[in-house]
mmCIF file of C-alpha atoms in Angstrom:
data_model
loop_
_atom_site.group_PDB
_atom_site.id
_atom_site.type_symbol
_atom_site.label_atom_id
_atom_site.label_comp_id
_atom_site.label_asym_id
_atom_site.label_seq_id
_atom_site.Cartn_x
_atom_site.Cartn_y
_atom_site.Cartn_z
ATOM 1 C CA MET A 1 -39.535 25.100 46.626
ATOM 2 C CA THR A 2 -37.088 22.533 47.940
ATOM 3 C CA LYS A 3 -33.518 23.683 48.321
ATOM 4 C CA VAL A 4 -30.862 21.229 47.257
ATOM 5 C CA PRO A 5 -27.098 21.411 47.692
ATOM 6 C CA VAL A 6 -24.981 21.462 44.541
ATOM 7 C CA GLN A 7 -21.223 21.209 44.541
ATOM 8 C CA PHE A 8 -19.453 22.206 41.346
ATOM 9 C CA THR A 9 -16.416 24.034 40.046
ATOM 10 C CA LEU A 10 -17.105 27.565 38.886
ATOM 11 C CA ASN A 11 -14.380 29.441 37.057
ATOM 12 C CA GLY A 12 -11.754 27.215 38.614
ATOM 13 C CA ARG A 13 -13.017 27.543 42.173
ATOM 14 C CA GLU A 14 -14.953 25.032 44.257
ATOM 15 C CA GLN A 15 -18.518 26.253 44.706
ATOM 16 C CA ASN A 16 -21.121 24.970 47.186
ATOM 17 C CA GLU A 17 -24.594 26.344 46.748
ATOM 18 C CA PHE A 18 -28.128 25.664 47.821
ATOM 19 C CA VAL A 19 -30.321 26.045 44.754
ATOM 20 C CA ASP A 20 -34.065 25.740 44.216
ATOM 21 C CA SER A 21 -34.792 22.251 42.945
ATOM 22 C CA GLY A 22 -35.746 22.469 39.278
ATOM 23 C CA SER A 23 -34.083 25.848 38.734
ATOM 24 C CA THR A 24 -31.630 26.457 35.935
ATOM 25 C CA LEU A 25 -27.913 27.075 35.992
ATOM 26 C CA LEU A 26 -28.673 30.438 34.366
ATOM 27 C CA ALA A 27 -30.845 31.426 37.329
ATOM 28 C CA ALA A 28 -28.188 30.251 39.785
ATOM 29 C CA LEU A 29 -25.461 32.255 38.060
ATOM 30 C CA ARG A 30 -27.402 35.491 37.709
ATOM 31 C CA ASP A 31 -29.932 35.573 40.530
ATOM 32 C CA LYS A 32 -27.953 33.761 43.181
ATOM 33 C CA LEU A 33 -24.303 34.398 42.474
ATOM 34 C CA GLY A 34 -24.671 37.820 40.853
ATOM 35 C CA LEU A 35 -22.654 36.831 37.808
ATOM 36 C CA TYR A 36 -24.363 38.906 35.133
ATOM 37 C CA GLY A 37 -21.890 38.124 32.341
ATOM 38 C CA THR A 38 -24.155 35.237 31.354
ATOM 39 C CA LYS A 39 -27.106 36.795 29.546
ATOM 40 C CA ALA A 40 -30.719 35.693 29.785
ATOM 41 C CA GLY A 41 -32.176 35.928 26.294
ATOM 42 C CA CYS A 42 -34.865 33.617 24.973
ATOM 43 C CA HIS A 43 -34.816 31.108 27.873
ATOM 44 C CA GLN A 44 -35.570 28.363 25.330
ATOM 45 C CA GLY A 45 -32.241 27.364 23.869
ATOM 46 C CA THR A 46 -32.619 29.313 20.671
ATOM 47 C CA CYS A 47 -30.471 32.440 21.002
ATOM 48 C CA GLY A 48 -27.256 31.216 22.662
ATOM 49 C CA ALA A 49 -26.878 34.339 24.857
ATOM 50 C CA CYS A 50 -26.701 32.142 27.971
ATOM 51 C CA THR A 51 -23.878 29.946 26.628
ATOM 52 C CA VAL A 52 -21.375 28.766 29.236
ATOM 53 C CA ILE A 53 -18.643 26.144 29.025
ATOM 54 C CA ILE A 54 -19.481 22.945 30.913
ATOM 55 C CA ASP A 55 -16.753 20.323 31.123
ATOM 56 C CA GLY A 56 -15.058 21.794 28.070
ATOM 57 C CA SER A 57 -17.974 22.172 25.695
ATOM 58 C CA PRO A 58 -20.290 25.124 25.073
ATOM 59 C CA GLN A 59 -23.760 24.476 26.483
ATOM 60 C CA LEU A 60 -26.926 26.417 27.171
ATOM 61 C CA SER A 61 -27.286 27.425 30.821
ATOM 62 C CA CYS A 62 -30.996 28.238 30.345
ATOM 63 C CA LEU A 63 -31.620 24.575 29.481
ATOM 64 C CA THR A 64 -29.359 23.180 32.188
ATOM 65 C CA LEU A 65 -30.876 22.295 35.530
ATOM 66 C CA ALA A 66 -28.585 23.521 38.294
ATOM 67 C CA GLU A 67 -28.776 20.131 40.005
ATOM 68 C CA ARG A 68 -27.310 18.564 36.877
ATOM 69 C CA CYS A 69 -24.088 20.524 37.354
ATOM 70 C CA ALA A 70 -23.046 18.570 40.444
ATOM 71 C CA GLY A 71 -19.416 17.568 40.026
ATOM 72 C CA LYS A 72 -19.040 19.478 36.781
ATOM 73 C CA SER A 73 -16.774 22.336 35.830
ATOM 74 C CA VAL A 74 -18.483 25.521 34.643
ATOM 75 C CA THR A 75 -16.748 28.484 33.012
ATOM 76 C CA THR A 76 -18.532 31.806 32.528
ATOM 77 C CA LEU A 77 -17.281 35.034 31.002
ATOM 78 C CA GLU A 78 -16.116 36.160 34.443
ATOM 79 C CA GLY A 79 -13.683 33.236 34.438
ATOM 80 C CA LEU A 80 -11.786 34.529 31.426
ATOM 81 C CA THR A 81 -10.295 37.611 32.973
ATOM 82 C CA GLY A 82 -7.206 36.922 35.033
ATOM 83 C CA ASN A 83 -5.374 39.606 37.078
ATOM 84 C CA GLY A 84 -7.493 42.339 35.544
ATOM 85 C CA ALA A 85 -6.186 41.642 32.047
ATOM 86 C CA LEU A 86 -8.652 40.943 29.265
ATOM 87 C CA HIS A 87 -8.607 37.566 27.538
ATOM 88 C CA PRO A 88 -7.253 37.804 23.944
ATOM 89 C CA LEU A 89 -10.794 37.111 22.703
ATOM 90 C CA GLN A 90 -12.182 40.034 24.704
ATOM 91 C CA GLN A 91 -9.322 42.239 23.500
ATOM 92 C CA ALA A 92 -9.934 41.253 19.880
ATOM 93 C CA PHE A 93 -13.684 41.841 20.188
ATOM 94 C CA MET A 94 -13.006 45.300 21.608
ATOM 95 C CA GLU A 95 -10.395 46.295 19.056
ATOM 96 C CA GLY A 96 -12.350 44.849 16.136
ATOM 97 C CA PHE A 97 -15.649 46.523 17.107
ATOM 98 C CA ALA A 98 -17.191 43.072 17.331
ATOM 99 C CA ALA A 99 -19.674 44.101 20.014
ATOM 100 C CA GLN A 100 -22.513 46.377 19.028
ATOM 101 C CA CYS A 101 -25.234 46.180 21.673
ATOM 102 C CA GLY A 102 -23.105 43.593 23.469
ATOM 103 C CA PHE A 103 -25.897 41.259 24.493
ATOM 104 C CA CYS A 104 -24.708 38.243 22.489
ATOM 105 C CA THR A 105 -21.022 38.945 23.193
ATOM 106 C CA PRO A 106 -20.460 36.748 26.285
ATOM 107 C CA GLY A 107 -22.072 33.744 24.591
ATOM 108 C CA MET A 108 -20.107 34.367 21.406
ATOM 109 C CA ILE A 109 -16.832 34.648 23.316
ATOM 110 C CA LEU A 110 -17.426 31.431 25.282
ATOM 111 C CA ALA A 111 -18.444 29.493 22.167
ATOM 112 C CA ALA A 112 -15.274 30.829 20.525
ATOM 113 C CA LYS A 113 -13.094 29.990 23.533
ATOM 114 C CA SER A 114 -14.340 26.429 23.512
ATOM 115 C CA LEU A 115 -13.492 26.192 19.796
ATOM 116 C CA LEU A 116 -9.983 27.628 20.235
ATOM 117 C CA ASP A 117 -9.283 25.328 23.187
ATOM 118 C CA ARG A 118 -9.982 22.356 20.934
ATOM 119 C CA ASN A 119 -8.736 23.767 17.644
ATOM 120 C CA PRO A 120 -6.106 26.539 17.858
ATOM 121 C CA SER A 121 -6.053 27.009 14.056
ATOM 122 C CA PRO A 122 -9.693 27.128 12.957
ATOM 123 C CA SER A 123 -10.757 27.997 9.437
ATOM 124 C CA ARG A 124 -13.356 30.701 8.843
ATOM 125 C CA ASP A 125 -15.947 27.932 8.342
ATOM 126 C CA ASP A 126 -14.956 26.298 11.644
ATOM 127 C CA VAL A 127 -15.600 29.626 13.371
ATOM 128 C CA ILE A 128 -18.958 30.065 11.638
ATOM 129 C CA ASP A 129 -19.990 26.572 12.711
ATOM 130 C CA ALA A 130 -18.832 27.126 16.291
ATOM 131 C CA ILE A 131 -20.953 30.255 16.730
ATOM 132 C CA SER A 132 -23.908 28.965 14.728
ATOM 133 C CA GLY A 133 -25.849 28.507 17.966
ATOM 134 C CA ASN A 134 -25.361 32.152 18.912
ATOM 135 C CA ILE A 135 -27.601 34.772 17.417
ATOM 136 C CA CYS A 136 -26.481 38.403 17.033
ATOM 137 C CA ARG A 137 -29.569 40.530 16.504
ATOM 138 C CA CYS A 138 -27.388 43.476 15.484
ATOM 139 C CA THR A 139 -26.225 41.048 12.755
ATOM 140 C CA GLY A 140 -22.610 42.046 13.275
ATOM 141 C CA TYR A 141 -21.335 38.609 12.350
ATOM 142 C CA ASP A 142 -18.410 39.611 10.142
ATOM 143 C CA PRO A 143 -16.535 41.595 12.811
ATOM 144 C CA ILE A 144 -17.272 38.788 15.299
ATOM 145 C CA ILE A 145 -15.799 36.123 13.010
ATOM 146 C CA ASN A 146 -12.792 38.334 12.262
ATOM 147 C CA ALA A 147 -12.213 39.010 15.957
ATOM 148 C CA ILE A 148 -12.232 35.278 16.732
ATOM 149 C CA LEU A 149 -9.721 34.602 13.951
ATOM 150 C CA THR A 150 -7.539 37.466 15.204
ATOM 151 C CA ALA A 151 -7.644 36.111 18.758
ATOM 152 C CA ALA A 152 -6.751 32.646 17.468
ATOM 153 C CA GLU A 153 -3.686 34.101 15.769
ATOM 154 C CA GLN A 154 -2.636 35.944 18.914
ATOM 155 C CA LEU A 155 -3.112 32.883 21.082
ATOM 156 C CA ARG A 156 -1.010 30.805 18.691
ATOM 157 C CA GLY A 157 1.735 33.456 18.840
ATOM 158 C CA ALA A 158 1.568 33.557 22.638
ATOM 159 C CA ARG A 159 1.877 29.781 22.778
ATOM 160 C CA LYS A 160 4.932 29.797 20.490
ATOM 161 C CA SER A 161 6.742 32.431 22.510
ATOM 162 C CA ALA A 162 5.846 30.779 25.821
ATOM 163 C CA MET B 1 -41.776 26.479 34.002
ATOM 164 C CA ASP B 2 -44.029 24.934 36.652
ATOM 165 C CA ASN B 3 -42.509 23.231 39.679
ATOM 166 C CA PHE B 4 -41.703 19.542 39.481
ATOM 167 C CA ASN B 5 -39.989 16.849 41.517
ATOM 168 C CA TYR B 6 -36.517 16.079 40.247
ATOM 169 C CA HIS B 7 -35.106 12.553 40.301
ATOM 170 C CA ARG B 8 -31.680 11.444 39.196
ATOM 171 C CA PRO B 9 -31.527 7.646 39.469
ATOM 172 C CA SER B 10 -28.312 5.784 38.759
ATOM 173 C CA LYS B 11 -29.964 2.506 37.709
ATOM 174 C CA PRO B 12 -32.569 1.889 34.981
ATOM 175 C CA ALA B 13 -34.721 -0.094 37.432
ATOM 176 C CA ASP B 14 -34.849 2.876 39.815
ATOM 177 C CA ALA B 15 -35.773 5.156 36.915
ATOM 178 C CA ALA B 16 -38.684 2.893 36.029
ATOM 179 C CA LYS B 17 -39.733 2.797 39.692
ATOM 180 C CA ALA B 18 -39.690 6.593 39.928
ATOM 181 C CA MET B 19 -41.776 6.790 36.780
ATOM 182 C CA LYS B 20 -44.361 4.340 38.155
ATOM 183 C CA LYS B 21 -44.676 6.365 41.363
ATOM 184 C CA ALA B 22 -44.989 9.718 39.588
ATOM 185 C CA LYS B 23 -48.417 11.172 38.861
ATOM 186 C CA ASP B 24 -47.340 12.538 35.505
ATOM 187 C CA GLY B 25 -43.662 11.754 35.063
ATOM 188 C CA LYS B 26 -41.334 12.429 32.152
ATOM 189 C CA PHE B 27 -37.962 10.906 31.425
ATOM 190 C CA MET B 28 -35.360 13.501 30.520
ATOM 191 C CA SER B 29 -32.170 12.721 28.650
ATOM 192 C CA GLY B 30 -30.400 15.852 27.366
ATOM 193 C CA GLY B 31 -33.413 18.055 28.060
ATOM 194 C CA MET B 32 -32.980 19.962 24.802
ATOM 195 C CA THR B 33 -36.635 19.470 23.873
ATOM 196 C CA LEU B 34 -38.365 18.762 27.179
ATOM 197 C CA LEU B 35 -37.152 21.900 28.981
ATOM 198 C CA PRO B 36 -38.106 24.371 26.214
ATOM 199 C CA THR B 37 -41.461 22.591 25.903
ATOM 200 C CA MET B 38 -42.037 23.052 29.639
ATOM 201 C CA LYS B 39 -40.960 26.685 29.500
ATOM 202 C CA GLN B 40 -43.499 27.273 26.749
ATOM 203 C CA GLY B 41 -46.164 25.752 28.963
ATOM 204 C CA LEU B 42 -46.762 22.894 26.523
ATOM 205 C CA ALA B 43 -45.783 20.276 29.114
ATOM 206 C CA SER B 44 -46.075 20.387 32.861
ATOM 207 C CA PRO B 45 -44.902 17.079 34.323
ATOM 208 C CA THR B 46 -45.129 16.524 38.076
ATOM 209 C CA ASP B 47 -41.833 14.651 38.022
ATOM 210 C CA ILE B 48 -38.715 14.715 35.878
ATOM 211 C CA ILE B 49 -36.629 11.590 35.903
ATOM 212 C CA ASP B 50 -33.198 12.619 34.677
ATOM 213 C CA LEU B 51 -31.539 9.726 32.849
ATOM 214 C CA GLY B 52 -28.130 11.442 32.906
ATOM 215 C CA GLY B 53 -27.289 9.624 36.126
ATOM 216 C CA LEU B 54 -27.409 6.284 34.311
ATOM 217 C CA LYS B 55 -24.134 7.275 32.605
ATOM 218 C CA ASN B 56 -25.203 5.256 29.610
ATOM 219 C CA SER B 57 -23.177 6.784 26.802
ATOM 220 C CA GLY B 58 -20.591 5.648 24.311
ATOM 221 C CA VAL B 59 -20.236 4.139 20.873
ATOM 222 C CA THR B 60 -18.968 0.732 19.776
ATOM 223 C CA ALA B 61 -18.190 0.495 16.089
ATOM 224 C CA ALA B 62 -17.327 -2.862 14.553
ATOM 225 C CA ALA B 63 -17.289 -4.186 10.974
ATOM 226 C CA ALA B 64 -20.849 -5.513 11.118
ATOM 227 C CA LYS B 65 -22.595 -3.017 13.375
ATOM 228 C CA VAL B 66 -22.391 0.242 15.243
ATOM 229 C CA VAL B 67 -23.990 0.371 18.674
ATOM 230 C CA VAL B 68 -24.754 3.799 20.098
ATOM 231 C CA LYS B 69 -25.795 3.879 23.751
ATOM 232 C CA ALA B 70 -28.910 5.937 24.408
ATOM 233 C CA GLY B 71 -27.225 8.703 26.380
ATOM 234 C CA THR B 72 -24.605 9.450 23.714
ATOM 235 C CA VAL B 73 -24.703 13.106 22.661
ATOM 236 C CA HIS B 74 -24.873 14.045 18.982
ATOM 237 C CA ALA B 75 -21.413 15.674 19.092
ATOM 238 C CA ASP B 76 -19.866 12.357 20.155
ATOM 239 C CA VAL B 77 -21.562 10.386 17.361
ATOM 240 C CA ALA B 78 -20.498 13.066 14.851
ATOM 241 C CA SER B 79 -16.841 12.967 15.882
ATOM 242 C CA ASP B 80 -16.438 9.257 16.618
ATOM 243 C CA LYS B 81 -13.713 7.800 14.382
ATOM 244 C CA GLY B 82 -15.325 4.376 14.323
ATOM 245 C CA VAL B 83 -18.712 5.759 13.236
ATOM 246 C CA LYS B 84 -17.082 7.975 10.605
ATOM 247 C CA LYS B 85 -15.390 4.935 9.127
ATOM 248 C CA ALA B 86 -18.216 2.395 9.431
ATOM 249 C CA ILE B 87 -21.256 4.583 8.696
ATOM 250 C CA PRO B 88 -20.147 8.056 7.562
ATOM 251 C CA ALA B 89 -23.785 8.897 6.786
ATOM 252 C CA LEU B 90 -24.644 8.494 10.480
ATOM 253 C CA ALA B 91 -21.779 10.731 11.625
ATOM 254 C CA LYS B 92 -22.796 13.352 9.076
ATOM 255 C CA LEU B 93 -26.441 13.204 10.166
ATOM 256 C CA ALA B 94 -25.422 13.730 13.805
ATOM 257 C CA SER B 95 -23.146 16.643 12.854
ATOM 258 C CA GLY B 96 -26.084 18.500 11.302
ATOM 259 C CA ILE B 97 -28.522 18.331 14.212
ATOM 260 C CA GLY B 98 -29.379 21.744 15.677
ATOM 261 C CA ASP B 99 -26.324 23.775 16.612
ATOM 262 C CA PRO B 100 -23.102 22.917 18.504
ATOM 263 C CA HIS B 101 -24.612 23.745 21.905
ATOM 264 C CA VAL B 102 -27.547 21.419 21.298
ATOM 265 C CA ARG B 103 -25.268 18.694 19.927
ATOM 266 C CA ASN B 104 -23.258 18.811 23.152
ATOM 267 C CA ARG B 105 -26.315 17.864 25.188
ATOM 268 C CA GLY B 106 -28.973 16.263 22.991
ATOM 269 C CA THR B 107 -28.857 12.461 22.909
ATOM 270 C CA ILE B 108 -29.871 9.778 20.445
ATOM 271 C CA GLY B 109 -32.150 8.119 22.997
ATOM 272 C CA GLY B 110 -33.916 11.371 23.763
ATOM 273 C CA SER B 111 -34.292 12.236 20.105
ATOM 274 C CA ILE B 112 -35.906 8.983 19.047
ATOM 275 C CA ALA B 113 -38.077 8.696 22.175
ATOM 276 C CA ASN B 114 -39.416 12.193 21.505
ATOM 277 C CA ASN B 115 -39.961 11.388 17.814
ATOM 278 C CA ASP B 116 -40.313 14.915 16.546
ATOM 279 C CA PRO B 117 -41.585 14.609 12.971
ATOM 280 C CA ALA B 118 -38.713 16.833 11.798
ATOM 281 C CA ALA B 119 -35.937 15.171 13.814
ATOM 282 C CA ASP B 120 -33.000 13.643 11.933
ATOM 283 C CA TYR B 121 -32.343 10.431 13.863
ATOM 284 C CA PRO B 122 -35.621 8.678 12.949
ATOM 285 C CA ALA B 123 -34.430 8.705 9.315
ATOM 286 C CA ALA B 124 -31.238 6.926 10.389
ATOM 287 C CA VAL B 125 -33.042 4.355 12.524
ATOM 288 C CA VAL B 126 -35.506 3.425 9.778
ATOM 289 C CA GLY B 127 -33.238 4.087 6.793
ATOM 290 C CA LEU B 128 -30.385 1.958 8.075
ATOM 291 C CA GLY B 129 -32.667 -0.801 9.374
ATOM 292 C CA ALA B 130 -31.563 -0.271 12.968
ATOM 293 C CA THR B 131 -32.845 -2.019 16.090
ATOM 294 C CA VAL B 132 -33.784 -0.111 19.227
ATOM 295 C CA GLN B 133 -32.765 -1.796 22.480
ATOM 296 C CA THR B 134 -34.829 -0.819 25.476
ATOM 297 C CA SER B 135 -34.856 -1.684 29.160
ATOM 298 C CA ALA B 136 -37.312 -4.481 28.285
ATOM 299 C CA ARG B 137 -36.809 -5.690 24.714
ATOM 300 C CA LYS B 138 -35.508 -5.121 21.197
ATOM 301 C CA ILE B 139 -37.758 -3.169 18.836
ATOM 302 C CA PRO B 140 -37.141 -3.153 15.069
ATOM 303 C CA GLY B 141 -36.661 0.405 13.796
ATOM 304 C CA ASP B 142 -39.583 -0.012 11.395
ATOM 305 C CA LYS B 143 -41.950 -0.616 14.338
ATOM 306 C CA PHE B 144 -40.545 1.977 16.740
ATOM 307 C CA PHE B 145 -42.041 5.204 15.406
ATOM 308 C CA THR B 146 -45.816 4.928 15.598
ATOM 309 C CA GLY B 147 -47.061 8.496 15.062
ATOM 310 C CA MET B 148 -46.315 12.176 15.549
ATOM 311 C CA PHE B 149 -44.355 12.338 18.844
ATOM 312 C CA GLU B 150 -45.499 8.748 19.485
ATOM 313 C CA THR B 151 -43.353 5.619 19.752
ATOM 314 C CA ALA B 152 -43.760 1.957 20.649
ATOM 315 C CA LEU B 153 -42.194 2.645 24.067
ATOM 316 C CA LYS B 154 -44.308 1.845 27.136
ATOM 317 C CA SER B 155 -44.576 4.616 29.709
ATOM 318 C CA ASP B 156 -41.877 3.184 31.997
ATOM 319 C CA GLU B 157 -39.692 1.747 29.230
ATOM 320 C CA ILE B 158 -36.325 3.377 28.533
ATOM 321 C CA VAL B 159 -34.234 3.281 25.370
ATOM 322 C CA SER B 160 -30.868 1.748 26.220
ATOM 323 C CA ALA B 161 -29.103 1.705 22.840
ATOM 324 C CA VAL B 162 -29.553 1.786 19.081
ATOM 325 C CA GLU B 163 -27.911 -0.885 16.975
ATOM 326 C CA PHE B 164 -27.118 0.086 13.369
ATOM 327 C CA PRO B 165 -26.049 -2.609 10.897
ATOM 328 C CA VAL B 166 -23.157 -1.300 8.784
ATOM 329 C CA PRO B 167 -24.512 -0.765 5.259
ATOM 330 C CA LYS B 168 -22.739 -1.234 1.944
ATOM 331 C CA ARG B 169 -23.254 2.455 1.307
ATOM 332 C CA ALA B 170 -25.524 5.189 2.602
ATOM 333 C CA ALA B 171 -26.039 8.939 2.680
ATOM 334 C CA TYR B 172 -28.294 11.374 4.487
ATOM 335 C CA VAL B 173 -29.229 14.648 2.842
ATOM 336 C CA LYS B 174 -31.507 17.205 4.412
ATOM 337 C CA PHE B 175 -33.012 20.550 3.587
ATOM 338 C CA PRO B 176 -32.705 22.261 6.954
ATOM 339 C CA ASN B 177 -34.978 24.976 8.187
ATOM 340 C CA PRO B 178 -32.455 27.833 8.165
ATOM 341 C CA ALA B 179 -33.381 28.977 11.684
ATOM 342 C CA SER B 180 -33.918 25.761 13.657
ATOM 343 C CA ARG B 181 -31.988 23.397 11.367
ATOM 344 C CA TYR B 182 -34.713 20.844 11.870
ATOM 345 C CA ALA B 183 -35.296 18.910 8.637
ATOM 346 C CA MET B 184 -37.945 20.453 6.415
ATOM 347 C CA VAL B 185 -37.243 17.224 4.594
ATOM 348 C CA GLY B 186 -34.412 14.773 5.207
ATOM 349 C CA VAL B 187 -33.766 11.564 3.288
ATOM 350 C CA MET B 188 -31.591 8.632 4.280
ATOM 351 C CA VAL B 189 -30.789 6.247 1.436
ATOM 352 C CA ALA B 190 -28.944 3.046 2.268
ATOM 353 C CA GLU B 191 -27.931 -0.080 0.420
ATOM 354 C CA LEU B 192 -27.583 -2.757 3.070
ATOM 355 C CA LYS B 193 -25.126 -5.628 2.961
ATOM 356 C CA ASP B 194 -27.864 -8.066 1.925
ATOM 357 C CA GLY B 195 -28.440 -5.958 -1.198
ATOM 358 C CA SER B 196 -31.740 -4.473 -0.043
ATOM 359 C CA VAL B 197 -32.229 -0.732 -0.326
ATOM 360 C CA ARG B 198 -33.972 1.574 2.123
ATOM 361 C CA VAL B 199 -35.237 5.097 1.560
ATOM 362 C CA ALA B 200 -36.445 6.802 4.749
ATOM 363 C CA VAL B 201 -37.910 10.294 4.803
ATOM 364 C CA THR B 202 -38.171 12.569 7.843
ATOM 365 C CA GLY B 203 -39.612 16.076 8.156
ATOM 366 C CA ALA B 204 -42.084 15.602 5.328
ATOM 367 C CA GLY B 205 -44.859 13.675 7.047
ATOM 368 C CA PRO B 206 -46.301 13.245 10.559
ATOM 369 C CA LYS B 207 -43.583 10.645 11.146
ATOM 370 C CA VAL B 208 -40.658 9.062 9.331
ATOM 371 C CA PHE B 209 -41.765 6.928 6.358
ATOM 372 C CA ARG B 210 -40.214 4.725 3.677
ATOM 373 C CA VAL B 211 -40.716 5.071 -0.074
ATOM 374 C CA PRO B 212 -41.116 1.497 -1.393
ATOM 375 C CA GLU B 213 -41.280 2.553 -5.081
ATOM 376 C CA MET B 214 -37.877 4.210 -4.796
ATOM 377 C CA GLU B 215 -36.438 1.278 -2.871
ATOM 378 C CA LYS B 216 -37.545 -1.129 -5.586
ATOM 379 C CA ALA B 217 -36.133 1.022 -8.389
ATOM 380 C CA LEU B 218 -32.835 1.493 -6.569
ATOM 381 C CA GLN B 219 -32.539 -2.192 -5.851
ATOM 382 C CA ALA B 220 -32.712 -2.792 -9.618
ATOM 383 C CA LYS B 221 -30.293 0.022 -10.374
ATOM 384 C CA PHE B 222 -28.608 2.131 -7.680
ATOM 385 C CA SER B 223 -28.464 5.428 -9.515
ATOM 386 C CA ALA B 224 -30.144 8.803 -9.133
ATOM 387 C CA ASP B 225 -31.690 8.446 -12.599
ATOM 388 C CA ALA B 226 -33.540 5.327 -11.506
ATOM 389 C CA ILE B 227 -35.776 7.373 -9.183
ATOM 390 C CA ALA B 228 -35.968 10.613 -11.155
ATOM 391 C CA GLY B 229 -39.598 9.987 -12.102
ATOM 392 C CA ILE B 230 -40.824 8.746 -8.726
ATOM 393 C CA GLN B 231 -42.799 11.357 -6.803
ATOM 394 C CA VAL B 232 -44.399 10.879 -3.411
ATOM 395 C CA LYS B 233 -47.968 12.135 -3.046
ATOM 396 C CA ALA B 234 -48.320 15.554 -1.437
ATOM 397 C CA LYS B 235 -51.568 14.589 0.259
ATOM 398 C CA GLY B 236 -51.033 14.042 3.987
ATOM 399 C CA LEU B 237 -47.601 15.671 4.093
ATOM 400 C CA ASN B 238 -46.797 18.443 6.571
ATOM 401 C CA SER B 239 -47.807 21.992 5.839
ATOM 402 C CA ASP B 240 -46.522 25.049 7.688
ATOM 403 C CA ILE B 241 -45.257 28.557 7.050
ATOM 404 C CA HIS B 242 -41.973 27.135 5.773
ATOM 405 C CA ALA B 243 -43.220 24.767 3.086
ATOM 406 C CA SER B 244 -46.393 23.428 1.480
ATOM 407 C CA PRO B 245 -47.055 19.685 1.157
ATOM 408 C CA GLU B 246 -46.371 19.970 -2.597
ATOM 409 C CA TYR B 247 -42.991 21.573 -1.973
ATOM 410 C CA ARG B 248 -42.097 18.912 0.564
ATOM 411 C CA ALA B 249 -43.103 16.171 -1.884
ATOM 412 C CA HIS B 250 -40.851 17.779 -4.477
ATOM 413 C CA LEU B 251 -37.973 17.953 -1.988
ATOM 414 C CA VAL B 252 -38.278 14.241 -1.215
ATOM 415 C CA ASN B 253 -37.400 13.379 -4.795
ATOM 416 C CA VAL B 254 -34.607 15.956 -5.087
ATOM 417 C CA LEU B 255 -32.979 14.986 -1.792
ATOM 418 C CA ALA B 256 -33.357 11.253 -2.439
ATOM 419 C CA ARG B 257 -31.496 11.646 -5.732
ATOM 420 C CA ARG B 258 -28.770 13.675 -4.022
ATOM 421 C CA ALA B 259 -28.469 11.013 -1.323
ATOM 422 C CA VAL B 260 -28.118 8.245 -3.923
ATOM 423 C CA ALA B 261 -25.392 10.226 -5.671
ATOM 424 C CA ALA B 262 -23.598 10.879 -2.380
ATOM 425 C CA ALA B 263 -23.925 7.370 -0.931
ATOM 426 C CA LYS B 264 -20.661 5.818 0.239
#
């Protein structure tokens, strides 16, 4: 398979990689860069487990060709943790028991982060819509929605006091 | 997914050239259908010509018409202030396609070129009397969709934009499949500025179709009651595990009435 160079921003850092032409961003993240926070679920854009943030919006890394990411900014779950401290969303998921098996959690958190970046005060329906592309097979949706709303509140508070 | 050659041209002419050279090439816009189809082994093109490099996206909304460039993602049509004001039915239709992740990548050009029988956009193109601009010509919406997953596009022809005349009032109502959110049935009802009425149905048949009896009745009187007794024939409609042809025929009437009531 032909190797092609791709230059993109990954979790705030400049990244230069040679990827297999025609391979997905999901494969590059997991198999090449060892970033296992992004989960490989259905590989067909149905489950949302592979959700990452590309240029500010949640997108499916299993349906994104790595070559297409040239010049773009990609955020994965690993990009949320700064200085060893959990992101308020991660904290809220942990405290609210919003992760059961945990497989959908990274995708849920990134879909939620993208929502909160755009809309710091979402309604419950806004949250439900934002994670409607992410399937939780444990069906623990209520704690997930509550955790996102809790994190939103904390982030608003942090912004006010900043 | 089988191996393929990847091309990312920055000009439409180069895209057409790459397609001509390819043994079995496919244009890709957002890739939200093509890539899953390839992963399922249902398509195995030798070449993918990624149209993302054309950077052909954006919306122009004016009093008479809304022009959506082919590469515009559904999320941008759904949130565009001009579209919301000029044709709220179009913004609403775009906001209900798939899920947020798909709406951030799927494009109008890709959707109509693929012509999935359960896709939403074909109902907008036909129901609003739109015109499809391609790299070669203008195709009236009524002539664009020719059959299941088939369009009037030639193999190296690329959709460049869709031009929607602003209607007097319109609404799109769909009964989504709860898992995929594809339309089990979706109905666009529009009263155009010239007074004509269009009723376009997606999801129910092999391709989008109009219901002339309803259009005639609504032209005489634009009210849900006017079409209460008009049923489409179940024969020839889609049948799958989600709905029988009879159920789909029933939904056409119910959703058409709801669309008339909601039209604005």
